[in-house]
mmCIF file of C-alpha atoms and ligand atoms in Angstrom:
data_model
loop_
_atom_site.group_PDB
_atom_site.id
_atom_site.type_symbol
_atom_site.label_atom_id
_atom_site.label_comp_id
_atom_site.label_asym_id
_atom_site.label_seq_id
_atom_site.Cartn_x
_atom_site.Cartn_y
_atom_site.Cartn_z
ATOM 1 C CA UNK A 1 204.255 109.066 62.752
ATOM 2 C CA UNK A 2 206.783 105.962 63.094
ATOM 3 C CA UNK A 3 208.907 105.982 66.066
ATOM 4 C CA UNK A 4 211.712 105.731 64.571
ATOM 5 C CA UNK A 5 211.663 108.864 62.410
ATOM 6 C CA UNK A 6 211.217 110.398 66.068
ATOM 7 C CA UNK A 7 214.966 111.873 66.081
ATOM 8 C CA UNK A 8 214.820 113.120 62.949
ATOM 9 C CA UNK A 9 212.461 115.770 64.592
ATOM 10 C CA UNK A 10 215.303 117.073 66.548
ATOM 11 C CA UNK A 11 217.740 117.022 63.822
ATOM 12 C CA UNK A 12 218.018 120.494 63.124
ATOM 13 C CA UNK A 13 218.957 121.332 66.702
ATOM 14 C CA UNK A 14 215.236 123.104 67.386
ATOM 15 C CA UNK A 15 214.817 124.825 70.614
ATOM 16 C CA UNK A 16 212.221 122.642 72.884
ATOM 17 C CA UNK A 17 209.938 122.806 75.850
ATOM 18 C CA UNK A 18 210.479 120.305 78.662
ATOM 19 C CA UNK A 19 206.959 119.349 80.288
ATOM 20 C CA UNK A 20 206.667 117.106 83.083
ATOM 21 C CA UNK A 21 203.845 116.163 85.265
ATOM 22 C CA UNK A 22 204.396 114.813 89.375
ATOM 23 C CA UNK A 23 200.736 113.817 90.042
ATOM 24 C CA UNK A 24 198.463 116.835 88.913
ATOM 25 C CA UNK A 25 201.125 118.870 88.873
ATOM 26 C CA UNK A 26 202.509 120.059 85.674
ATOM 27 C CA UNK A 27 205.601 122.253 84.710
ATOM 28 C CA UNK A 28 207.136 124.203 81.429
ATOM 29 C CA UNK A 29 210.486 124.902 80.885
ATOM 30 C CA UNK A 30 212.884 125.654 77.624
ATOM 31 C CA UNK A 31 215.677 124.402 76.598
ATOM 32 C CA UNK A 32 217.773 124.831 73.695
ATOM 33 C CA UNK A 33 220.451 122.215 74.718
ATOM 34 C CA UNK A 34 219.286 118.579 73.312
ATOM 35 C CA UNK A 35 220.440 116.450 70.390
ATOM 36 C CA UNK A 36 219.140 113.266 69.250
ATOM 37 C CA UNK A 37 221.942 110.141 70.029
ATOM 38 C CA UNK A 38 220.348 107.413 68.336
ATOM 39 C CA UNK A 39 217.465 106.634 65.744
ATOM 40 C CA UNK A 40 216.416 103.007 66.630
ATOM 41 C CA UNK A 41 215.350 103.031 69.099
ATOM 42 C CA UNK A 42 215.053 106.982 69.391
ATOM 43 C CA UNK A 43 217.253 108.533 71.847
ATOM 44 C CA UNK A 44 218.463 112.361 72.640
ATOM 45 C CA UNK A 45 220.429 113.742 75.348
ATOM 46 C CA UNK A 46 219.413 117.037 76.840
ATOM 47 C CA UNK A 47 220.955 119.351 79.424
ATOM 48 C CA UNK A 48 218.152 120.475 82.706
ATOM 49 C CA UNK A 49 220.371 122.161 85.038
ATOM 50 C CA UNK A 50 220.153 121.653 89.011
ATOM 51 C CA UNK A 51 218.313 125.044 89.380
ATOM 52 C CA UNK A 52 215.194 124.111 87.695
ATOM 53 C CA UNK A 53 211.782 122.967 89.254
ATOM 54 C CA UNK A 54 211.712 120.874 85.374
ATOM 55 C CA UNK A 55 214.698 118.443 87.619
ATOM 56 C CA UNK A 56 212.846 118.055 90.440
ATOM 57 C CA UNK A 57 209.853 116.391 88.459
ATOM 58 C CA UNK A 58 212.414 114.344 86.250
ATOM 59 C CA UNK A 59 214.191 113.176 89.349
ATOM 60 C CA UNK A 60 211.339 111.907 90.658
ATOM 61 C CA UNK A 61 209.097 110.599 87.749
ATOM 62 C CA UNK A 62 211.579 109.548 85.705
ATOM 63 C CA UNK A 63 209.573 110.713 82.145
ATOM 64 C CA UNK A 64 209.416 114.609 80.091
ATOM 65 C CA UNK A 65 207.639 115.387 76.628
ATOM 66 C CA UNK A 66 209.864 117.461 74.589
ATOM 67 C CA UNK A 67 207.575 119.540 72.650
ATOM 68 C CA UNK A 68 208.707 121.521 69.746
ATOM 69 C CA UNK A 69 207.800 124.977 69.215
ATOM 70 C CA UNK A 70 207.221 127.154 66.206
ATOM 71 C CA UNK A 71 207.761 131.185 65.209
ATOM 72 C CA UNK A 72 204.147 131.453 66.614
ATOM 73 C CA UNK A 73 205.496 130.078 70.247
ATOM 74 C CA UNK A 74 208.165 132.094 70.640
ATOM 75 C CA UNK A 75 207.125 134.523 73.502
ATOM 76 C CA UNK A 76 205.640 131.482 75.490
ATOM 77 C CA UNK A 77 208.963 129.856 75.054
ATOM 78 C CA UNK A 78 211.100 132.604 76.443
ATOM 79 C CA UNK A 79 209.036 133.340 78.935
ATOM 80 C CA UNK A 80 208.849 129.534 80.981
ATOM 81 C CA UNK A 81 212.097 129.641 80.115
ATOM 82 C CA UNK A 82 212.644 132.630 82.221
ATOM 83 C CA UNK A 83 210.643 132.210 84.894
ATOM 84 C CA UNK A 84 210.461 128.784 87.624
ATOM 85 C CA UNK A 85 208.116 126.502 88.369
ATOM 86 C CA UNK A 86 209.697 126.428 91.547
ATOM 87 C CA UNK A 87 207.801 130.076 91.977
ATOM 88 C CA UNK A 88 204.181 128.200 91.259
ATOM 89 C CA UNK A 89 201.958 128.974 94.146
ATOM 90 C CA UNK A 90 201.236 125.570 93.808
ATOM 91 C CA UNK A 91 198.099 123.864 93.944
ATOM 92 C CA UNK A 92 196.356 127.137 92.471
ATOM 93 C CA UNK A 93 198.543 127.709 89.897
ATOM 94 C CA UNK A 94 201.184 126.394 86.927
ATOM 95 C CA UNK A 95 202.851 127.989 84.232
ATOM 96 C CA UNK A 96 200.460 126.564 82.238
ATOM 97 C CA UNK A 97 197.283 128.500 83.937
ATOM 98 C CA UNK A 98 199.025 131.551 84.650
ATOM 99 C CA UNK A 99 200.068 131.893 81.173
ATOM 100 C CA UNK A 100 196.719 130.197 79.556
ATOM 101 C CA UNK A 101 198.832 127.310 77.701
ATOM 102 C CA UNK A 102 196.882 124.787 76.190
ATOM 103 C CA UNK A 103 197.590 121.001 76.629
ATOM 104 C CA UNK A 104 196.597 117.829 76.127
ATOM 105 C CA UNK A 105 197.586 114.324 77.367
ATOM 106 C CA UNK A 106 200.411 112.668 75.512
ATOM 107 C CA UNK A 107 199.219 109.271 74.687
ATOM 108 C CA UNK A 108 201.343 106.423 76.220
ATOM 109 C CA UNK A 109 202.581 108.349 79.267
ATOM 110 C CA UNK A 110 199.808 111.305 79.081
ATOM 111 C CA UNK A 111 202.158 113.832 79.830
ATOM 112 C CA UNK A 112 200.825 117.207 78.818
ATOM 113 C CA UNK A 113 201.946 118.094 75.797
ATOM 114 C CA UNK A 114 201.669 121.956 74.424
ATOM 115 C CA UNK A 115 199.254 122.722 72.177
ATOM 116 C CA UNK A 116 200.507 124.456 68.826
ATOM 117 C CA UNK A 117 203.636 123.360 68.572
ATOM 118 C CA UNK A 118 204.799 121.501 65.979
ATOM 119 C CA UNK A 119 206.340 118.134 67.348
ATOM 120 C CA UNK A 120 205.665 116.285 70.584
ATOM 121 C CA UNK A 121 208.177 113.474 72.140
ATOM 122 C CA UNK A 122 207.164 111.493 75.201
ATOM 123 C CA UNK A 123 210.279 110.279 76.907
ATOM 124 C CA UNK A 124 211.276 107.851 79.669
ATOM 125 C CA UNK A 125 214.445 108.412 81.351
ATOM 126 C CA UNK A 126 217.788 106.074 81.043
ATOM 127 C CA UNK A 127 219.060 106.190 84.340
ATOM 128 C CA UNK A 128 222.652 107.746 84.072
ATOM 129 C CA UNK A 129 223.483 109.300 87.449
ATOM 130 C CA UNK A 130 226.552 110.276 87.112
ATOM 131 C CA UNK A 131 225.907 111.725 83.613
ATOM 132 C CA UNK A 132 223.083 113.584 85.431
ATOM 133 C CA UNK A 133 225.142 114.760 88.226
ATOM 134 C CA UNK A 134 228.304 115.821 86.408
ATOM 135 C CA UNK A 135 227.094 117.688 83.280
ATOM 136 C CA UNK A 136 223.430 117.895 84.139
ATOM 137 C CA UNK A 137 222.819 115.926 80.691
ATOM 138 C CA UNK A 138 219.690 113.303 81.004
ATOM 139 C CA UNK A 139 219.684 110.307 78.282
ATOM 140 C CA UNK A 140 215.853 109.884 77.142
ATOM 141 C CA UNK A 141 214.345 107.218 75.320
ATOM 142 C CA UNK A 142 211.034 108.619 73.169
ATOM 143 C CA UNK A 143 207.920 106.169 73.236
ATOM 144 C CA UNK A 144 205.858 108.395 71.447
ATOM 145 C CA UNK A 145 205.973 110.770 68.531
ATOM 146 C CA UNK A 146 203.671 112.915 66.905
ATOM 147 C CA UNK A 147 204.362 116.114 64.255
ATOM 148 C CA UNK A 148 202.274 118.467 62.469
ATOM 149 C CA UNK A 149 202.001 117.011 59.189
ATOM 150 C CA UNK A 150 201.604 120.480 57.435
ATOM 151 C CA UNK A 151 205.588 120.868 58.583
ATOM 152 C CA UNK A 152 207.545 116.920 59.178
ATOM 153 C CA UNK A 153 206.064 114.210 57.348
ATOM 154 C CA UNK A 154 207.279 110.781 56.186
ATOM 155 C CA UNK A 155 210.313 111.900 58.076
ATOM 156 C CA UNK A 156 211.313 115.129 56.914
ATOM 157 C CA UNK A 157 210.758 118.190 57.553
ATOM 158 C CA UNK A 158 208.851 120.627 55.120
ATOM 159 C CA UNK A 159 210.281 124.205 56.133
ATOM 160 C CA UNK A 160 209.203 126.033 52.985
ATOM 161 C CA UNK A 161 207.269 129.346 52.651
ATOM 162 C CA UNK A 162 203.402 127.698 53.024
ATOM 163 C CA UNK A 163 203.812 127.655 56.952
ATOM 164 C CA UNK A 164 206.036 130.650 58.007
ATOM 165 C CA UNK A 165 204.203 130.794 61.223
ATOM 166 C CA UNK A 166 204.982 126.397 62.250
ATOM 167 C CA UNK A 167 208.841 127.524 61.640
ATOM 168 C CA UNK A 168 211.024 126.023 64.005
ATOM 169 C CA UNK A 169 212.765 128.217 66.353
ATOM 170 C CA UNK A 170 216.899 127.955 67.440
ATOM 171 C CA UNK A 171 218.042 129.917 70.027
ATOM 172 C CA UNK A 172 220.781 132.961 69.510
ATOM 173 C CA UNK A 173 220.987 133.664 73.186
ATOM 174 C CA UNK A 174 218.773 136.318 75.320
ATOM 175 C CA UNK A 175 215.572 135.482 73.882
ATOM 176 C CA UNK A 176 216.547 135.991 70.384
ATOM 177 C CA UNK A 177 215.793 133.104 67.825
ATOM 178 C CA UNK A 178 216.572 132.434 64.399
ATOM 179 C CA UNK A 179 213.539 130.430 62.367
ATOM 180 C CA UNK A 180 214.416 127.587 60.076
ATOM 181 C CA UNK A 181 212.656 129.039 57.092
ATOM 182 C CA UNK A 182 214.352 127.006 53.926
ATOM 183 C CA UNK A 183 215.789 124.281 53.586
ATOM 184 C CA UNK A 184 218.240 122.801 50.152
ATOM 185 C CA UNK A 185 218.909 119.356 48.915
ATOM 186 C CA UNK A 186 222.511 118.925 49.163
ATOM 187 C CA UNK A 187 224.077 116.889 45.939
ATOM 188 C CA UNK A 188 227.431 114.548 46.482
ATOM 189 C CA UNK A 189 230.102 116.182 44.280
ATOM 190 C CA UNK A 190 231.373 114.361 41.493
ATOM 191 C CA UNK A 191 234.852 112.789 42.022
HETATM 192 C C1 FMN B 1 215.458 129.839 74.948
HETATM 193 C C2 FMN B 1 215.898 129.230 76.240
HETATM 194 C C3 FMN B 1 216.645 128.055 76.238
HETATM 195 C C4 FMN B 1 217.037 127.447 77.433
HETATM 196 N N1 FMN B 1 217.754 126.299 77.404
HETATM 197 C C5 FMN B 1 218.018 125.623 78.552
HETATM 198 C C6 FMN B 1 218.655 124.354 78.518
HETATM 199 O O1 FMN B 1 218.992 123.802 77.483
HETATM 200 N N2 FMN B 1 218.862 123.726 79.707
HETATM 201 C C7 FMN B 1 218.517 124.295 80.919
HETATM 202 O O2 FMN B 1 218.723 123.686 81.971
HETATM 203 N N3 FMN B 1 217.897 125.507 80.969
HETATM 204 C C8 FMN B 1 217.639 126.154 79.811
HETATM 205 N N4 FMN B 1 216.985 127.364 79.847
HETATM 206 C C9 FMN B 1 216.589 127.928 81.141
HETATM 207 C C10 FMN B 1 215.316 127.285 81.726
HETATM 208 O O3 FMN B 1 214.287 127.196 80.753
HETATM 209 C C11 FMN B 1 214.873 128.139 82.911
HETATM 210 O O4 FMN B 1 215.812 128.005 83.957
HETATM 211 C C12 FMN B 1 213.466 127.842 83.415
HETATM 212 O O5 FMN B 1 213.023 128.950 84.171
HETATM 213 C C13 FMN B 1 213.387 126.583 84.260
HETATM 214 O O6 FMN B 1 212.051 126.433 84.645
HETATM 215 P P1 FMN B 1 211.607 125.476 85.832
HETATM 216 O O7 FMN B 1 212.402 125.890 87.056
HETATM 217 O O8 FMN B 1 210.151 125.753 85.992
HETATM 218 O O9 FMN B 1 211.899 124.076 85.430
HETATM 219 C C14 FMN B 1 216.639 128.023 78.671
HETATM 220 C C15 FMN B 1 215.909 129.220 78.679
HETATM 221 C C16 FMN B 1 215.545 129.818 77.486
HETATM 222 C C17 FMN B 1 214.743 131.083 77.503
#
C-alpha cells in the first residue's frame, strides 16, 4: 500500500500492538493511546508509559511497528498488554514464544511484525525528549505500511459483514473492546 494512506490506518482510533526488537530480542505490548498527526509524510503520536519494558527498547533503538489487531487477536492483545517484557527470562524466552505469536520481519527496518493482524506500521522515532519525558507521548514517523487487503484497501477501510473476524478492535477499558463492524457514508447537508 502507498505510504501515505499509512495514517488513514489509524484513523478510527484502533487499539495497537507496539513491537520492538534490541538485537534478538523482541517485545509485545498494547496500547490503545495513538492517533495519527500527519498524512504526508505519515506521522502518529502514541503514549508508552515509563513502566514498560516496550520504553526501554524505544529508548534505545529508536524504531516500533505498530501492528493492528483484529476481533480474532483480542485475547493476545490483552494479555501482552497485561503482562511485561520486563518479566522475560530473557534469552530463553519472549512474549512472543511463551505465548506462540507468529512474526515476521517488517521490511525496511525488519522489525517483527504480528502475524494476523490486519495492518502493520514500521516507525522511526522523532526525537522529542521532553514530549517523551513529560507526557510519555513518542512522535513516530512510519516508513512502511502494509494492510490486509480483504479489510483497508486503496485507502479505506472495508469494515462490512464479509470479515467479522479482521474487525478492528477499540478499547472500553479492562480488557473489554468494542469491534468496528459497519461503517456509513456521511452526505454534506444541503444549505
Ligand atoms: C488494551 C490495552 C491498552 C493499553 N494501552 C496502553 C497505552 O496506550 N500506553 C501504555 O503505555 N500502556 C498501555 N497498556 C498497558 C501496556 O500494554 C502494559 O503495561 C504492558 O504490560 C507493557 O508491556 P512491556 O512492559 O512488555 O512493554 C495497555 C494495555 C491494554 C491491555
Amino acid at each position: 500500500m502507498k505510504l501515505e494512506q499509512a495514517s488513514r490506518l489509524l484513523n478510527h482510533g484502533p487499539t495497537v500492538l507496539v513491537s520492538t526488537m534490541d538485537g534478538s530480542r523482541r517485545n509485545l505490548m498494547a496500547a490503545a493511546w495513538s492517533m495519527p498527526v500527519e498524512f504526508t509524510p505519515p506521522r502518529i503520536a502514541i503514549v508508552i508509559d515509563k513502566s514498560t519494558f516496550t520504553r526501554e527498547q524505544v529508548a534505545s533503538t529508536g524504531m516500533l511497528a505498530l501492528n493492528i489487531p483484529c476481533r480474532a487477536l483480542a485475547d493476545l492483545t490483552y494479555t501482552v498488554g497485561s503482562v511485561s517484557g520486563h518479566e522475560d527470562p530473557m534469552p530463553v524466552q519472549d512474549k512472543f514464544d511463551r505465548y506462540g505469536i507468529a512474526s515476521f520481519a517488517g521490511p525496511t527496518l525488519g522489525l517483527p511484525l504480528v502475524a494476523g493482524c490486519v495492518g502493520w506500521l514500521e516507525c522511526r522515532v522523532i526525537a522529542e525528549p521532553h514530549t517523551e519525558q513529560a507526557y510519555d507521548t513518542f512522535f513516530v514517523e512510519a516508513v512502511s505500511a502494509q494492510s490486509d487487503i480483504r479489510v483497508f484497501a486503496d485507502g479505506r477501510w472495508r469494515l462490512d459483514g464479509s470479515h467479522p473476524e479482521l474487525h478492528t478492535l477499540h478499547h472500553l477499558g479492562a480488557g473489554l473492546f468494542a469491534v468496528a463492524a459497519e461503517t456509513l457514508q456521511a452526505r454534506a447537508l444541503p444549505r
